Coordinates of C-alpha atoms in Angstrom, one line a residue:
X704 CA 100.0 79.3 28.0
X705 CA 98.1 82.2 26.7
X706 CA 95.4 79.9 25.1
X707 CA 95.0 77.8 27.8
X708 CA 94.5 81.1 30.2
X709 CA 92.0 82.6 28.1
X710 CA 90.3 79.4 26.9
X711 CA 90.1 78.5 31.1
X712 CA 88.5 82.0 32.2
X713 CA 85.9 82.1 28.6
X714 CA 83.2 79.9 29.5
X715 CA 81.9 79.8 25.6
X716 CA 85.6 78.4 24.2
X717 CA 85.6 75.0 24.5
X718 CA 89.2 73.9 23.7
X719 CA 92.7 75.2 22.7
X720 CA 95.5 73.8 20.2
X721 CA 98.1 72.4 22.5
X722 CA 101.0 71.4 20.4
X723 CA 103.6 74.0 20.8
X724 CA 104.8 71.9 23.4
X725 CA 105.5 69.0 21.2
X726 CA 107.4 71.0 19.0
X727 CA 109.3 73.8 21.3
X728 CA 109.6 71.2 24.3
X729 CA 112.5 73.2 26.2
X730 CA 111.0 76.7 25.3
X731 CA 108.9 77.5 28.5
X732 CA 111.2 75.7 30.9
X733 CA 110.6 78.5 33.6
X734 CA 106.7 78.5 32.9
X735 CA 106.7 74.9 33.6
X736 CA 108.0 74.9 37.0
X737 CA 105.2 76.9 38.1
X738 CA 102.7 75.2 36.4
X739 CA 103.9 72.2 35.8
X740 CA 100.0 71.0 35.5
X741 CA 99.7 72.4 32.3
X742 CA 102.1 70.5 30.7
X743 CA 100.9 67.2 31.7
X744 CA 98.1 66.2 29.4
X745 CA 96.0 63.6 30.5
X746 CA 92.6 62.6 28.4
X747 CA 93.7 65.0 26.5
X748 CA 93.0 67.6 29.4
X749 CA 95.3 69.8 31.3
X750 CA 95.0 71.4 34.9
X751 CA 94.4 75.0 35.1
X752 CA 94.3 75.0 38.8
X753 CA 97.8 77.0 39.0
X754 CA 96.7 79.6 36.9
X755 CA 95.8 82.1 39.6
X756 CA 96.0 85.9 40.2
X757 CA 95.5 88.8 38.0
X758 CA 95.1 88.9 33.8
X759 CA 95.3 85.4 32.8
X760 CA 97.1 84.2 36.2
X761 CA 100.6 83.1 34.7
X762 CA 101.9 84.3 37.6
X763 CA 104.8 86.2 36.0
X764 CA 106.8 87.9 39.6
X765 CA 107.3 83.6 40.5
X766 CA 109.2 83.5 37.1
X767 CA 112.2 85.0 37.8

């Protein structure tokens, strides 16, 4: 998550490593139900519309 929100708020980044999900698949289980968008990679894109809010929008107080 905290590639993707930095690589989606810099303009000059164009891409992030995405694999800890293949590897830790169960390790962000709360982060998931929030944004849930992020973890679906299609095109090998995800959303970043759920990243909202201050820092790098995680939106850490709907965590729990």
């Amino acid at each position: 998550l905290w590639s993707v929100g930095f690589a989606a708020r810099i303009r000059t980044l164009m891409g992030v490593e995405y694999n800890s999900r293949q590897y830790f698949p169960l390790a962000s289980e709360r982060e998931r139900k929030i944004h849930r968008l992020l973890f679906e990679v299609e095109k090998g894109e995800v959303s970043t519309e759920t990243l909202t809010g201050p820092g790098l929008g995680f939106r850490v107080e709907e965590m729990g």
